[in-house]
Amino acid sequence: MFISTLRHRYAIAGFAGLAIGCALTLGLAGSAQAATLPINLGTAAGYAVLAGSTVTNSGTTVVTGDVGLSPGSAITGFTGAPNGSFVPGTGSARIDPAVDQAKIDLTTAFNVAASQTPQESNLSQLDMKNFGPGVYSGGALDLADNGVLTLTGGASSVWIFQASSTLVTGVNSTIQVLGGASICNVYWQVGSSASIGSGSAFVGTVMAQEKISVGNASKITGRLLASTDSVTLLNDTIVAPVGCPAITSGKPTDATSGTSYSYTVTASGTPTPTFTVTGGTLPAGLSLDSTTGVISGTPSTPGSSTFTISATNSVDSVSETYTVVTAAPTPDSDTPSGESTGSKNSLAATGLDATGLVAGGSALLAAGLVLSLRLGRRRSA
């Protein structure tokens, strides 16, 4: 009977351990999936082509979206037919301070993409692969001539491909997105350079540390963003994703307890995104206007607050995490220049010196203690 009871208890303990193990496994898996979020490109999201040294086109390339260059100064081959052109009303070639900020935002996005933990590593050949949402990494990523890479997921699915060295797609290769997934959420983070073969149908935003070259008559549905070097095009079609939201404002300013505060979070995208706090909490006393993105109010408690704000429209959602430090209010600085700091101890209503009252009270307390001791001795005698 005793042995049977023990077995029963061990069985219960075993099932309980199994259940806890499953719960932890599912929880960890859910956390890994939840960590794959869209990369916020900031102001770089507005560019179909962005480079560091030069942007060079040959032939009848058509770009739907802006072309930007910083710190270089040579954008060539976009002077109208029979050369490259922009779809009317949708693109322009820009070398101005706005491009400088886009390059800064590109660096930030590149580093965020590189920091994501891959669910599958050591990839090389992508041909005939079908990937669900997630983060995938390798040294040199390659898609063979006539090769096909399939990405299958839903509207909120995200793919981040990390190539520590190069990305090369072969002639007439194809990347296709199925299941209603958004092209906004396909990212290629490339440690050196990317080369897209002639006749390719390529999808996603390429963020290359060095240069990007595109072969003859390729179609890019996405963005070509090269950090330090060039982008080279030849009779290509580049169409930037439409409507993808991006948070374009910088880090919110810090606050002071008891002082009115206001900061505006801005975002691009079509339709216009709305704003929500999707993680953490704003500093006590502040609130977020979901339509305007204004964080305002009077913070009430000194300390540090970390929170995540998401900008969402019908196309997609993107998030940024911020930390705002609320400082304690500074001491009163309204003391007249001729008044000594000691006067701060006076009682405003009576004019009496608080320091003297404290000293007198201490003396009375000491005298009372002496009297109590003496009375105690007399009673004992």
Coordinates of C-alpha atoms in Angstrom, one line a residue:
M1 CA 0.0 0.0 0.0
F2 CA 2.8 2.3 0.9
I3 CA 4.7 1.6 -2.3
S4 CA 1.6 2.1 -4.3
T5 CA 1.1 5.5 -2.7
L6 CA 4.7 6.5 -3.5
R7 CA 4.3 5.5 -7.1
H8 CA 1.1 7.5 -7.3
R9 CA 2.9 10.5 -5.9
Y10 CA 5.8 10.1 -8.2
A11 CA 3.5 9.8 -11.2
I12 CA 1.7 13.0 -10.2
A13 CA 5.1 14.8 -9.8
G14 CA 6.2 13.5 -13.2
F15 CA 3.1 14.8 -15.0
A16 CA 3.4 18.1 -13.2
G17 CA 7.1 18.4 -14.2
L18 CA 6.2 17.6 -17.8
A19 CA 3.4 20.2 -17.8
I20 CA 5.7 22.8 -16.4
G21 CA 8.4 21.9 -19.0
C22 CA 5.9 22.2 -21.8
A23 CA 4.6 25.5 -20.5
L24 CA 8.2 26.9 -20.3
T25 CA 9.0 25.7 -23.7
L26 CA 5.9 27.2 -25.2
G27 CA 6.6 30.4 -23.3
L28 CA 10.1 30.6 -24.6
A29 CA 9.0 29.9 -28.2
G30 CA 6.4 32.6 -27.9
S31 CA 8.9 35.1 -26.6
A32 CA 11.3 34.4 -29.5
Q33 CA 8.5 34.9 -32.0
A34 CA 7.3 38.1 -30.2
A35 CA 10.9 39.5 -30.5
T36 CA 10.8 39.5 -34.3
L37 CA 9.4 43.0 -34.8
P38 CA 9.4 45.4 -37.8
I39 CA 12.6 47.4 -38.1
N40 CA 12.0 51.1 -37.7
L41 CA 13.8 52.8 -40.6
G42 CA 13.0 56.3 -39.5
T43 CA 13.4 58.9 -42.2
A44 CA 15.3 56.4 -44.4
A45 CA 11.9 54.7 -45.0
G46 CA 11.1 57.5 -47.5
Y47 CA 13.9 56.5 -49.9
A48 CA 13.9 53.9 -52.6
V49 CA 17.6 54.3 -53.1
L50 CA 20.0 55.7 -50.6
A51 CA 23.8 55.7 -50.8
G52 CA 27.0 57.0 -49.3
S53 CA 29.4 57.8 -52.2
T54 CA 27.6 57.7 -55.5
V55 CA 24.3 56.7 -57.2
T56 CA 24.9 55.7 -60.8
N57 CA 22.4 54.7 -63.3
S58 CA 22.7 53.5 -66.9
G59 CA 19.7 53.1 -69.2
T60 CA 16.0 53.6 -68.5
T61 CA 15.8 52.8 -64.8
V62 CA 12.5 54.0 -63.2
V63 CA 12.5 54.7 -59.5
T64 CA 9.2 55.1 -57.6
G65 CA 10.4 56.9 -54.5
D66 CA 13.3 59.3 -53.5
V67 CA 16.9 58.8 -54.3
G68 CA 19.3 60.2 -51.7
L69 CA 23.0 60.6 -51.3
S70 CA 25.2 61.5 -48.3
P71 CA 28.0 62.4 -47.9
G72 CA 28.7 62.0 -51.6
S73 CA 27.7 64.5 -54.3
A74 CA 27.2 62.5 -57.6
I75 CA 23.8 61.2 -58.6
T76 CA 24.1 60.4 -62.3
G77 CA 21.9 58.9 -65.0
F78 CA 18.5 60.5 -64.0
T79 CA 18.2 63.2 -66.5
G80 CA 15.1 62.0 -68.3
A81 CA 14.4 59.8 -71.3
P82 CA 16.2 57.8 -72.6
N83 CA 18.0 57.8 -69.3
G84 CA 16.6 56.9 -65.9
S85 CA 13.6 58.8 -64.5
F86 CA 11.2 59.1 -61.5
V87 CA 7.5 58.3 -61.6
P88 CA 5.9 61.7 -61.7
G89 CA 5.1 63.1 -58.3
T90 CA 6.6 60.2 -56.4
G91 CA 10.4 60.7 -56.5
S92 CA 13.3 63.2 -56.5
A93 CA 17.0 63.1 -56.3
R94 CA 18.2 64.7 -53.0
I95 CA 21.5 65.8 -51.6
D96 CA 20.5 67.9 -48.6
P97 CA 20.4 67.8 -44.7
A98 CA 17.4 65.6 -44.8
V99 CA 19.5 62.9 -46.4
D100 CA 22.1 63.2 -43.6
Q101 CA 19.4 62.3 -41.0
A102 CA 18.2 59.4 -43.2
K103 CA 21.8 58.0 -43.2
I104 CA 21.8 58.3 -39.4
D105 CA 18.5 56.5 -39.2
L106 CA 19.8 53.8 -41.6
T107 CA 22.8 53.2 -39.3
T108 CA 20.4 52.8 -36.3
A109 CA 18.2 50.4 -38.3
F110 CA 21.2 48.4 -39.5
N111 CA 22.4 47.9 -35.9
V112 CA 19.0 46.9 -34.7
A113 CA 18.6 44.3 -37.4
A114 CA 22.1 42.9 -36.7
S115 CA 21.3 42.6 -33.0
Q116 CA 18.3 40.3 -33.4
T117 CA 18.8 36.7 -32.3
P118 CA 18.5 34.2 -35.2
Q119 CA 16.2 31.2 -35.0
E120 CA 18.3 29.6 -37.7
S121 CA 22.0 30.1 -38.3
N122 CA 24.7 29.1 -40.7
L123 CA 22.6 29.6 -43.8
S124 CA 24.2 29.8 -47.3
Q125 CA 22.1 28.7 -50.3
L126 CA 18.6 30.1 -50.3
D127 CA 17.3 28.4 -53.4
M128 CA 14.1 26.3 -52.9
K129 CA 13.7 27.4 -49.3
N130 CA 10.3 28.3 -47.8
F131 CA 10.8 30.4 -44.7
G132 CA 8.1 31.3 -42.1
P133 CA 8.5 34.6 -40.2
G134 CA 11.7 35.0 -38.1
V135 CA 15.3 35.9 -38.1
Y136 CA 17.8 33.9 -40.3
S137 CA 21.5 34.4 -40.5
G138 CA 24.5 33.2 -42.5
G139 CA 27.9 34.3 -43.7
A140 CA 27.4 34.8 -47.5
L141 CA 23.8 34.4 -48.5
D142 CA 23.2 33.2 -52.1
L143 CA 20.2 32.6 -54.3
A144 CA 21.2 30.7 -57.4
D145 CA 20.5 31.5 -61.0
N146 CA 16.7 30.9 -61.7
G147 CA 16.4 30.1 -58.0
V148 CA 13.2 30.8 -56.0
L149 CA 13.0 31.8 -52.3
T150 CA 9.5 31.8 -50.8
L151 CA 8.4 33.7 -47.7
T152 CA 5.1 32.6 -46.3
G153 CA 3.3 34.4 -43.5
G154 CA 0.5 36.8 -42.5
A155 CA 0.0 40.5 -42.5
S156 CA 2.0 41.0 -39.3
S157 CA 4.8 38.6 -40.2
V158 CA 8.4 39.8 -40.2
W159 CA 11.6 38.4 -41.9
I160 CA 15.1 39.6 -41.1
F161 CA 18.0 38.0 -43.0
Q162 CA 21.5 38.7 -41.6
A163 CA 24.4 38.2 -44.0
S164 CA 27.7 38.8 -42.1
S165 CA 29.5 39.2 -45.4
T166 CA 27.6 39.3 -48.8
L167 CA 24.2 38.9 -50.4
V168 CA 24.2 37.6 -54.0
T169 CA 21.1 36.7 -56.1
G170 CA 21.6 35.0 -59.4
V171 CA 20.3 35.8 -62.9
N172 CA 16.5 35.5 -63.2
S173 CA 16.1 34.6 -59.5
T174 CA 12.9 35.3 -57.6
I175 CA 11.8 36.1 -54.1
Q176 CA 8.1 35.7 -53.5
V177 CA 5.9 36.6 -50.5
L178 CA 2.8 34.6 -49.9
G179 CA -0.1 34.5 -47.4
G180 CA -0.9 38.2 -47.3
A181 CA 2.4 39.2 -45.8
S182 CA 3.6 42.8 -46.1
I183 CA 6.7 43.6 -48.2
C184 CA 7.3 46.4 -45.6
N185 CA 8.5 43.7 -43.2
V186 CA 11.2 41.9 -45.2
Y187 CA 14.7 43.1 -44.3
W188 CA 18.2 42.2 -45.6
Q189 CA 21.0 43.2 -43.3
V190 CA 24.3 42.8 -45.2
G191 CA 27.7 43.2 -43.5
S192 CA 29.5 44.1 -46.7
S193 CA 28.0 44.3 -50.2
A194 CA 24.9 43.1 -52.1
S195 CA 24.6 42.1 -55.7
I196 CA 21.3 41.5 -57.4
G197 CA 21.5 39.5 -60.7
S198 CA 20.0 40.5 -64.0
G199 CA 16.4 39.8 -64.5
S200 CA 15.8 39.2 -60.8
A201 CA 12.5 39.8 -59.0
F202 CA 13.7 40.9 -55.6
V203 CA 11.6 41.8 -52.5
G204 CA 12.6 43.6 -49.3
T205 CA 14.7 46.4 -47.9
V206 CA 18.4 45.9 -48.4
M207 CA 20.6 47.6 -45.8
A208 CA 24.2 47.1 -46.9
Q209 CA 27.2 48.3 -45.0
E210 CA 29.1 49.0 -48.3
K211 CA 27.7 48.9 -51.8
I212 CA 24.7 47.6 -53.8
S213 CA 24.8 46.7 -57.5
V214 CA 21.8 45.6 -59.6
G215 CA 22.0 43.8 -62.9
N216 CA 20.1 44.6 -66.1
A217 CA 16.3 44.7 -66.1
S218 CA 15.7 43.7 -62.5
K219 CA 12.6 44.6 -60.5
I220 CA 13.1 45.6 -56.9
T221 CA 10.0 45.9 -54.7
G222 CA 11.6 47.4 -51.7
R223 CA 14.6 49.7 -51.0
L224 CA 18.3 49.7 -51.8
L225 CA 20.1 51.4 -48.9
A226 CA 23.9 51.5 -48.9
S227 CA 25.6 53.0 -45.9
T228 CA 29.2 53.9 -47.0
D229 CA 29.6 53.2 -50.7
S230 CA 27.6 53.2 -54.0
V231 CA 24.4 52.0 -55.6
T232 CA 24.7 51.1 -59.2
L233 CA 21.6 50.5 -61.5
L234 CA 21.0 49.3 -65.1
N235 CA 17.6 49.5 -66.8
D236 CA 15.9 48.5 -63.5
T237 CA 12.6 49.2 -61.8
I238 CA 12.6 50.1 -58.1
V239 CA 9.3 50.5 -56.3
A240 CA 9.5 51.5 -52.7
P241 CA 6.9 49.9 -50.4
V242 CA 3.8 52.1 -50.1
G243 CA 2.3 53.2 -46.9
C244 CA 4.7 51.5 -44.5
P245 CA 4.7 53.4 -41.1
A246 CA 7.9 54.7 -39.7
I247 CA 8.6 56.7 -36.6
T248 CA 10.6 59.7 -37.7
S249 CA 11.1 61.7 -34.5
G250 CA 14.1 61.3 -32.3
K251 CA 14.4 60.4 -28.6
P252 CA 12.0 62.3 -26.3
T253 CA 13.5 65.0 -24.1
D254 CA 13.8 64.3 -20.4
A255 CA 11.4 65.9 -17.9
T256 CA 11.3 67.7 -14.5
S257 CA 8.8 66.8 -11.8
G258 CA 6.2 69.5 -11.3
T259 CA 7.0 71.2 -14.7
S260 CA 4.7 71.1 -17.7
Y261 CA 6.0 68.7 -20.4
S262 CA 5.3 68.2 -24.1
Y263 CA 7.0 66.1 -26.8
T264 CA 5.6 65.0 -30.2
V265 CA 6.2 61.6 -31.6
T266 CA 6.0 61.8 -35.4
A267 CA 5.5 59.1 -38.0
S268 CA 5.2 58.7 -41.7
G269 CA 2.9 56.3 -43.6
T270 CA -0.3 56.2 -45.6
P271 CA -2.9 56.2 -44.1
T272 CA -1.6 58.4 -41.3
P273 CA -0.6 56.2 -38.4
T274 CA -2.1 56.4 -34.9
F275 CA -0.1 56.0 -31.7
T276 CA -0.4 53.8 -28.7
V277 CA 1.7 52.8 -25.7
T278 CA 2.3 49.1 -26.2
G279 CA 4.9 48.4 -23.5
G280 CA 5.9 49.9 -20.2
T281 CA 4.4 53.1 -18.8
L282 CA 4.8 56.8 -19.4
P283 CA 6.1 58.9 -16.5
A284 CA 3.4 59.5 -13.9
G285 CA 1.3 62.5 -14.9
L286 CA 1.9 62.2 -18.7
S287 CA -0.4 60.9 -21.4
L288 CA -0.2 60.1 -25.1
D289 CA -2.6 61.6 -27.7
S290 CA -3.3 58.7 -30.0
T291 CA -4.0 61.0 -33.0
T292 CA -1.3 63.6 -32.7
G293 CA 1.4 61.6 -31.0
V294 CA 1.8 64.3 -28.4
I295 CA 3.1 63.2 -25.0
S296 CA 2.0 65.9 -22.5
G297 CA 1.1 66.7 -18.9
T298 CA 2.9 67.5 -15.7
P299 CA 5.2 64.7 -14.4
S300 CA 4.7 64.1 -10.7
T301 CA 7.3 61.6 -9.7
P302 CA 11.1 61.7 -10.2
G303 CA 12.6 58.6 -11.7
S304 CA 13.2 56.7 -14.9
S305 CA 10.4 55.4 -17.2
T306 CA 10.9 53.0 -20.1
F307 CA 8.0 52.6 -22.6
T308 CA 7.3 51.5 -26.1
I309 CA 5.2 53.5 -28.6
S310 CA 3.7 51.9 -31.7
A311 CA 2.7 53.8 -34.9
T312 CA 0.0 51.8 -36.7
N313 CA -2.0 52.1 -39.9
S314 CA -3.8 49.7 -42.1
V315 CA -0.6 48.6 -43.8
D316 CA 1.6 47.8 -40.8
S317 CA 2.8 48.7 -37.4
V318 CA 6.2 49.8 -36.1
S319 CA 7.5 50.5 -32.6
E320 CA 10.2 52.4 -30.8
T321 CA 11.3 52.0 -27.1
Y322 CA 12.3 55.1 -25.2
T323 CA 13.5 56.0 -21.7
V324 CA 12.6 59.3 -20.2
V325 CA 14.3 60.5 -17.0
T326 CA 12.2 62.7 -14.7
A327 CA 14.4 64.9 -12.6
A328 CA 13.5 66.3 -9.1
P329 CA 12.6 70.0 -9.1
T330 CA 15.5 72.4 -8.6
P331 CA 15.7 74.3 -5.3
D332 CA 13.8 77.6 -5.0
S333 CA 16.0 80.2 -6.8
D334 CA 13.8 83.2 -5.8
T335 CA 15.9 84.2 -2.8
P336 CA 16.8 88.0 -3.0
S337 CA 20.5 88.5 -3.6
G338 CA 21.0 90.3 -0.3
E339 CA 19.3 87.6 1.8
S340 CA 21.5 85.0 3.5
T341 CA 20.7 81.4 3.2
G342 CA 20.2 81.2 6.9
S343 CA 17.0 83.2 6.6
K344 CA 15.4 80.1 5.0
N345 CA 15.1 78.8 8.6
S346 CA 12.7 81.6 9.7
L347 CA 9.0 80.9 10.1
A348 CA 7.2 83.0 7.4
A349 CA 4.1 83.6 9.5
T350 CA 5.8 84.8 12.7
G351 CA 9.2 86.0 11.8
L352 CA 10.7 83.7 14.5
D353 CA 14.0 81.9 13.8
A354 CA 13.4 78.2 13.5
T355 CA 17.0 77.4 14.5
G356 CA 16.5 79.1 17.9
L357 CA 13.3 77.1 18.5
V358 CA 15.0 73.9 17.7
A359 CA 17.8 74.6 20.1
G360 CA 15.4 75.7 22.9
G361 CA 13.3 72.5 22.4
S362 CA 16.4 70.4 22.7
A363 CA 17.4 72.1 26.0
L364 CA 14.0 71.5 27.5
L365 CA 14.0 67.9 26.5
A366 CA 17.4 67.4 28.2
A367 CA 16.2 69.1 31.4
G368 CA 13.1 66.9 31.5
L369 CA 15.3 63.8 31.3
V370 CA 17.4 65.0 34.2
L371 CA 14.4 65.6 36.4
S372 CA 12.9 62.2 35.6
L373 CA 16.2 60.5 36.6
R374 CA 16.3 62.4 39.9
L375 CA 12.7 61.5 40.8
G376 CA 13.4 57.9 40.1
R377 CA 16.3 57.9 42.5
R378 CA 14.3 59.5 45.3
R379 CA 11.6 56.9 45.0
S380 CA 14.1 54.1 45.2
A381 CA 15.7 55.7 48.3

